[in-house]
Amino acid sequence: MSVWPVLEDSELSPRAAAVIADIRATRNTDFINNFWRVLANDPALLERTWASLKEVMAPGALDPLVKEMLYVAVSIANGCEYCIRSHTTAARAKGMSEAQLGELLAVVGMASETNRLATGLQVPVDDAFLPKK
Amino acid sequence: MSVWPVLEDSELSPRAAAVIADIRATRNTDFINNFWRVLANDPALLERTWASLKEVMAPGALDPLVKEMLYVAVSIANGCEYCIRSHTTAARAKGMSEAQLGELLAVVGMASETNRLATGLQVPVDDAFLPKK
Amino acid sequence: MSVWPVLEDSELSPRAAAVIADIRATRNTDFINNFWRVLANDPALLERTWASLKEVMAPGALDPLVKEMLYVAVSIANGCEYCIRSHTTAARAKGMSEAQLGELLAVVGMASETNRLATGLQVPVDDAFLPKK
Amino acid sequence: MSVWPVLEDSELSPRAAAVIADIRATRNTDFINNFWRVLANDPALLERTWASLKEVMAPGALDPLVKEMLYVAVSIANGCEYCIRSHTTAARAKGMSEAQLGELLAVVGMASETNRLATGLQVPVDDAFLPKK
Amino acid sequence: MSVWPVLEDSELSPRAAAVIADIRATRNTDFINNFWRVLANDPALLERTWASLKEVMAPGALDPLVKEMLYVAVSIANGCEYCIRSHTTAARAKGMSEAQLGELLAVVGMASETNRLATGLQVPVDDAFLPKK
Amino acid sequence: MSVWPVLEDSELSPRAAAVIADIRATRNTDFINNFWRVLANDPALLERTWASLKEVMAPGALDPLVKEMLYVAVSIANGCEYCIRSHTTAARAKGMSEAQLGELLAVVGMASETNRLATGLQVPVDDAFLPKK
């Protein structure tokens, strides 16, 4: 029971339907997950979010699998169950092994631990870590 | 001005000195950053934190550079300046290009945006994203 | 299944019952939501929380609907499902349209994205944004 | 000292310069704050971020001042100093009084307090707050 | 340079001055830290915040030092430097040893690590941890 | 339905079984909660996490109950339901009364409120709160 209904294909406005069609074409699959079906209630929000995501997650200087793993890591830190589950599924589909997931989790946990220690102790940044300019 | 002083080598207890020596040997450098010099005020905390970090960041199923980038991403989400600066420096030392950093930042920003949308709308998890068992 | 039971009216201590009565009178409704029924297990906590909320959410320099929308936005950023659902309901009752909710979500998402970019890049604050004194 | 340099106008690439010119035209001011001058090191990131922000913060169903106040509230919850200072300045420029800022802060603080209470007690969502479908 | 000025005693409104006087009397010291001097710009916010803090931090079922340590722990998790520094100082004044601070930090770090692991793996809550009702 | 299955005793690898046996011996109980049964899918992660937790939560300068309460407080601030429920249960088992839980919640809520106020107002740290060195 989401705040806005999960729209079926037949309930989409023409503007939302065009975005959903582009998601299907880009991902080469008929499956549309609930995130997009709920955003579809606000076509402008759907359109802008998809346009950004499509651009950000496209192949570039980083490997697509690395991007997915970064997405999972941030979603854990932000505490978003939906995002953890959907992007973990996506990362597995792109080849993430369970051993890699285990190491990802270990890094996320370790980073959160040392983040708190550095913050709690207010450790001053070393000159070596500061840009020259 | 950290909560505990940044200890010089000459101020280390024997137990802390042994950990610092292992950091130098493992990293093959004489440089010891402030995080460890501050933790050194509590040798047990220093010892345990270094043992965990050494194990977690060692080569494994994930590339060491990927691990550093995950560390940076989580540190941004957790809002720890020290950690962002130290691990961004480490990632660059391991070969991260500025174009890769740009994409890392884009993913972290995008994930935070969609995390909030999914949470704000309470999107239900698709069956396709749930494990069978 | 909350950590403390959801108390029925008949289970309230006199001190808790007095607070619940004031909530009913102030809101002009018989409905008491679970948040208060759970807090009622600790009458001092219930009393202080309600006194603060009543004062903070009263009409003032900000429109009551704007206050509710700020509440929703913060609850999303803090990741509290109960708070998102209860204050989204309250904001709708005070007149928030679905188009306004869509824009609220867009701002919350966008702010979270640029927050991470500014933090990740450690952008220095412009002099123009600093108070003179 | 940001992670990427704060670029002067003369250091901008043509693609970044075009975005900066659009910011100046849209805001009707010559002043460009550091956030954009740092993002300008990655023209694609600059371009996409500005395009989204321009769309999200444009007049719509919500008053521009309300949008700025939501931005401030989220930035506080996310702990981003740069964002707090820049958007508080922007909100004041759009007419926010100090009394309104005081109430905004009170709501942000109160919401954070009750968010933690609801989370700590795991209060179950009332049926009245759930959508019918 | 705070968002609102740090008020001197001579700049306080009568309502703010009364609260400041009560802080001095309650704490039995002439020293007033900046948090209160900044809040004093909004006397209603100052008054309500102090009234709540005075009640919450008073001796009760929990030892005052334990309360201060909980305050420090939450402030680290929320990433508030001002709060970390002021409450660490307060906890030391109430008798916290450096060894106790070291253990507090270890627990905060460890909790943050396992919090991320439990969230990342979406571990189901054991029946044994759920209330009967 | 966790991301990794909740392993039965019969499904444990020898390395995981050894850790589980040590948890049973240390806690003097046969009950193993789901957190460990899920981590057991990655024996290295299980082993390291348990070794750290065992060391951190052992009796020391802080009372074991105080450690559990700090764990609960941080888990609330980090928004981890599993951790809130498991450590609240553990704290009760170590003697936490409901009145103490009420005060813990009040401190967590109050700290989160004043954390946001101090952050939102960017209150400068008093010299009195800064270490000399």
mmCIF file with all atom_site columns, N, CA, C and O in Angstrom, chain F residues 11 18 38 41-42 50 71 80 86 94 101-102 109 115 127-128 131 133:
data_model
loop_
_atom_site.group_PDB
_atom_site.id
_atom_site.type_symbol
_atom_site.label_atom_id
_atom_site.label_alt_id
_atom_site.label_comp_id
_atom_site.label_asym_id
_atom_site.label_entity_id
_atom_site.label_seq_id
_atom_site.pdbx_PDB_ins_code
_atom_site.Cartn_x
_atom_site.Cartn_y
_atom_site.Cartn_z
_atom_site.occupancy
_atom_site.B_iso_or_equiv
_atom_site.pdbx_formal_charge
_atom_site.auth_seq_id
_atom_site.auth_comp_id
_atom_site.auth_asym_id
_atom_site.auth_atom_id
_atom_site.pdbx_PDB_model_num
ATOM 1  N N  . GLU F 1 11  ? 22.906 -26.588 8.065  1.00 0.00 ? 11  GLU F N  1
ATOM 2  C CA . GLU F 1 11  ? 23.365 -26.007 6.799  1.00 0.00 ? 11  GLU F CA 1
ATOM 3  C C  . GLU F 1 11  ? 24.678 -25.235 6.948  1.00 0.00 ? 11  GLU F C  1
ATOM 4  O O  . GLU F 1 11  ? 25.175 -24.658 5.980  1.00 0.00 ? 11  GLU F O  1
ATOM 5  N N  . ALA F 1 18  ? 31.757 -23.317 13.810 1.00 0.00 ? 18  ALA F N  1
ATOM 6  C CA . ALA F 1 18  ? 32.664 -23.042 14.937 1.00 0.00 ? 18  ALA F CA 1
ATOM 7  C C  . ALA F 1 18  ? 32.318 -21.694 15.584 1.00 0.00 ? 18  ALA F C  1
ATOM 8  O O  . ALA F 1 18  ? 32.361 -21.554 16.811 1.00 0.00 ? 18  ALA F O  1
ATOM 9  N N  . VAL F 1 38  ? 22.070 -15.475 9.286  1.00 0.00 ? 38  VAL F N  1
ATOM 10 C CA . VAL F 1 38  ? 22.164 -14.911 7.933  1.00 0.00 ? 38  VAL F CA 1
ATOM 11 C C  . VAL F 1 38  ? 23.627 -14.607 7.601  1.00 0.00 ? 38  VAL F C  1
ATOM 12 O O  . VAL F 1 38  ? 24.114 -14.927 6.511  1.00 0.00 ? 38  VAL F O  1
ATOM 13 N N  . ASN F 1 41  ? 26.204 -17.186 6.024  1.00 0.00 ? 41  ASN F N  1
ATOM 14 C CA . ASN F 1 41  ? 26.407 -17.458 4.610  1.00 0.00 ? 41  ASN F CA 1
ATOM 15 C C  . ASN F 1 41  ? 27.776 -16.987 4.136  1.00 0.00 ? 41  ASN F C  1
ATOM 16 O O  . ASN F 1 41  ? 28.250 -17.410 3.077  1.00 0.00 ? 41  ASN F O  1
ATOM 17 N N  . ASP F 1 42  ? 28.389 -16.085 4.873  1.00 0.00 ? 42  ASP F N  1
ATOM 18 C CA . ASP F 1 42  ? 29.746 -15.602 4.552  1.00 0.00 ? 42  ASP F CA 1
ATOM 19 C C  . ASP F 1 42  ? 30.586 -15.795 5.816  1.00 0.00 ? 42  ASP F C  1
ATOM 20 O O  . ASP F 1 42  ? 30.666 -14.917 6.667  1.00 0.00 ? 42  ASP F O  1
ATOM 21 N N  . TRP F 1 50  ? 31.579 -11.354 14.730 1.00 0.00 ? 50  TRP F N  1
ATOM 22 C CA . TRP F 1 50  ? 31.403 -11.894 16.080 1.00 0.00 ? 50  TRP F CA 1
ATOM 23 C C  . TRP F 1 50  ? 32.628 -11.602 16.958 1.00 0.00 ? 50  TRP F C  1
ATOM 24 O O  . TRP F 1 50  ? 32.491 -11.222 18.134 1.00 0.00 ? 50  TRP F O  1
ATOM 25 N N  . TYR F 1 71  ? 23.810 0.864   22.487 1.00 0.00 ? 71  TYR F N  1
ATOM 26 C CA . TYR F 1 71  ? 23.543 0.136   21.229 1.00 0.00 ? 71  TYR F CA 1
ATOM 27 C C  . TYR F 1 71  ? 22.130 0.431   20.730 1.00 0.00 ? 71  TYR F C  1
ATOM 28 O O  . TYR F 1 71  ? 21.902 0.681   19.541 1.00 0.00 ? 71  TYR F O  1
ATOM 29 N N  . CYS F 1 80  ? 17.488 1.186   12.295 1.00 0.00 ? 80  CYS F N  1
ATOM 30 C CA . CYS F 1 80  ? 17.560 -0.251  12.016 1.00 0.00 ? 80  CYS F CA 1
ATOM 31 C C  . CYS F 1 80  ? 16.592 -1.013  12.915 1.00 0.00 ? 80  CYS F C  1
ATOM 32 O O  . CYS F 1 80  ? 16.872 -1.222  14.107 1.00 0.00 ? 80  CYS F O  1
ATOM 33 N N  . SER F 1 86  ? 16.321 -6.341  18.697 1.00 0.00 ? 86  SER F N  1
ATOM 34 C CA . SER F 1 86  ? 17.193 -7.334  19.334 1.00 0.00 ? 86  SER F CA 1
ATOM 35 C C  . SER F 1 86  ? 17.921 -6.729  20.540 1.00 0.00 ? 86  SER F C  1
ATOM 36 O O  . SER F 1 86  ? 18.030 -7.373  21.589 1.00 0.00 ? 86  SER F O  1
ATOM 37 N N  . LYS F 1 94  ? 19.165 -7.749  30.556 1.00 0.00 ? 94  LYS F N  1
ATOM 38 C CA . LYS F 1 94  ? 20.242 -7.336  31.469 1.00 0.00 ? 94  LYS F CA 1
ATOM 39 C C  . LYS F 1 94  ? 19.734 -6.410  32.571 1.00 0.00 ? 94  LYS F C  1
ATOM 40 O O  . LYS F 1 94  ? 20.533 -5.826  33.304 1.00 0.00 ? 94  LYS F O  1
ATOM 41 N N  . LEU F 1 101 ? 13.875 2.603   29.935 1.00 0.00 ? 101 LEU F N  1
ATOM 42 C CA . LEU F 1 101 ? 13.690 2.667   28.483 1.00 0.00 ? 101 LEU F CA 1
ATOM 43 C C  . LEU F 1 101 ? 13.013 3.989   28.107 1.00 0.00 ? 101 LEU F C  1
ATOM 44 O O  . LEU F 1 101 ? 13.379 4.641   27.128 1.00 0.00 ? 101 LEU F O  1
ATOM 45 N N  . GLY F 1 102 ? 12.035 4.399   28.905 1.00 0.00 ? 102 GLY F N  1
ATOM 46 C CA . GLY F 1 102 ? 11.362 5.671   28.647 1.00 0.00 ? 102 GLY F CA 1
ATOM 47 C C  . GLY F 1 102 ? 12.339 6.846   28.678 1.00 0.00 ? 102 GLY F C  1
ATOM 48 O O  . GLY F 1 102 ? 12.283 7.736   27.835 1.00 0.00 ? 102 GLY F O  1
ATOM 49 N N  . GLY F 1 109 ? 15.383 11.164  21.641 1.00 0.00 ? 109 GLY F N  1
ATOM 50 C CA . GLY F 1 109 ? 14.536 12.138  20.949 1.00 0.00 ? 109 GLY F CA 1
ATOM 51 C C  . GLY F 1 109 ? 15.036 13.559  21.144 1.00 0.00 ? 109 GLY F C  1
ATOM 52 O O  . GLY F 1 109 ? 15.157 14.336  20.192 1.00 0.00 ? 109 GLY F O  1
ATOM 53 N N  . ASN F 1 115 ? 20.286 18.315  18.134 1.00 0.00 ? 115 ASN F N  1
ATOM 54 C CA . ASN F 1 115 ? 21.267 18.119  17.051 1.00 0.00 ? 115 ASN F CA 1
ATOM 55 C C  . ASN F 1 115 ? 20.848 18.916  15.822 1.00 0.00 ? 115 ASN F C  1
ATOM 56 O O  . ASN F 1 115 ? 21.656 19.587  15.186 1.00 0.00 ? 115 ASN F O  1
ATOM 57 N N  . ASP F 1 127 ? 34.958 27.856  22.933 1.00 0.00 ? 127 ASP F N  1
ATOM 58 C CA . ASP F 1 127 ? 36.359 27.522  23.265 1.00 0.00 ? 127 ASP F CA 1
ATOM 59 C C  . ASP F 1 127 ? 36.411 26.540  24.435 1.00 0.00 ? 127 ASP F C  1
ATOM 60 O O  . ASP F 1 127 ? 37.285 25.669  24.483 1.00 0.00 ? 127 ASP F O  1
ATOM 61 N N  . ALA F 1 128 ? 35.463 26.672  25.345 1.00 0.00 ? 128 ALA F N  1
ATOM 62 C CA . ALA F 1 128 ? 35.463 25.810  26.528 1.00 0.00 ? 128 ALA F CA 1
ATOM 63 C C  . ALA F 1 128 ? 35.285 24.325  26.186 1.00 0.00 ? 128 ALA F C  1
ATOM 64 O O  . ALA F 1 128 ? 35.587 23.462  27.006 1.00 0.00 ? 128 ALA F O  1
ATOM 65 N N  . PRO F 1 131 ? 39.567 20.892  23.048 1.00 0.00 ? 131 PRO F N  1
ATOM 66 C CA . PRO F 1 131 ? 40.767 20.437  23.761 1.00 0.00 ? 131 PRO F CA 1
ATOM 67 C C  . PRO F 1 131 ? 41.845 21.507  23.635 1.00 0.00 ? 131 PRO F C  1
ATOM 68 O O  . PRO F 1 131 ? 41.868 22.286  22.681 1.00 0.00 ? 131 PRO F O  1
ATOM 69 N N  . LYS F 1 133 ? 45.168 21.032  23.238 1.00 0.00 ? 133 LYS F N  1
ATOM 70 C CA . LYS F 1 133 ? 46.170 20.754  22.199 1.00 0.00 ? 133 LYS F CA 1
ATOM 71 C C  . LYS F 1 133 ? 45.511 20.668  20.831 1.00 0.00 ? 133 LYS F C  1
ATOM 72 O O  . LYS F 1 133 ? 44.697 19.799  20.595 1.00 0.00 ? 133 LYS F O  1
#
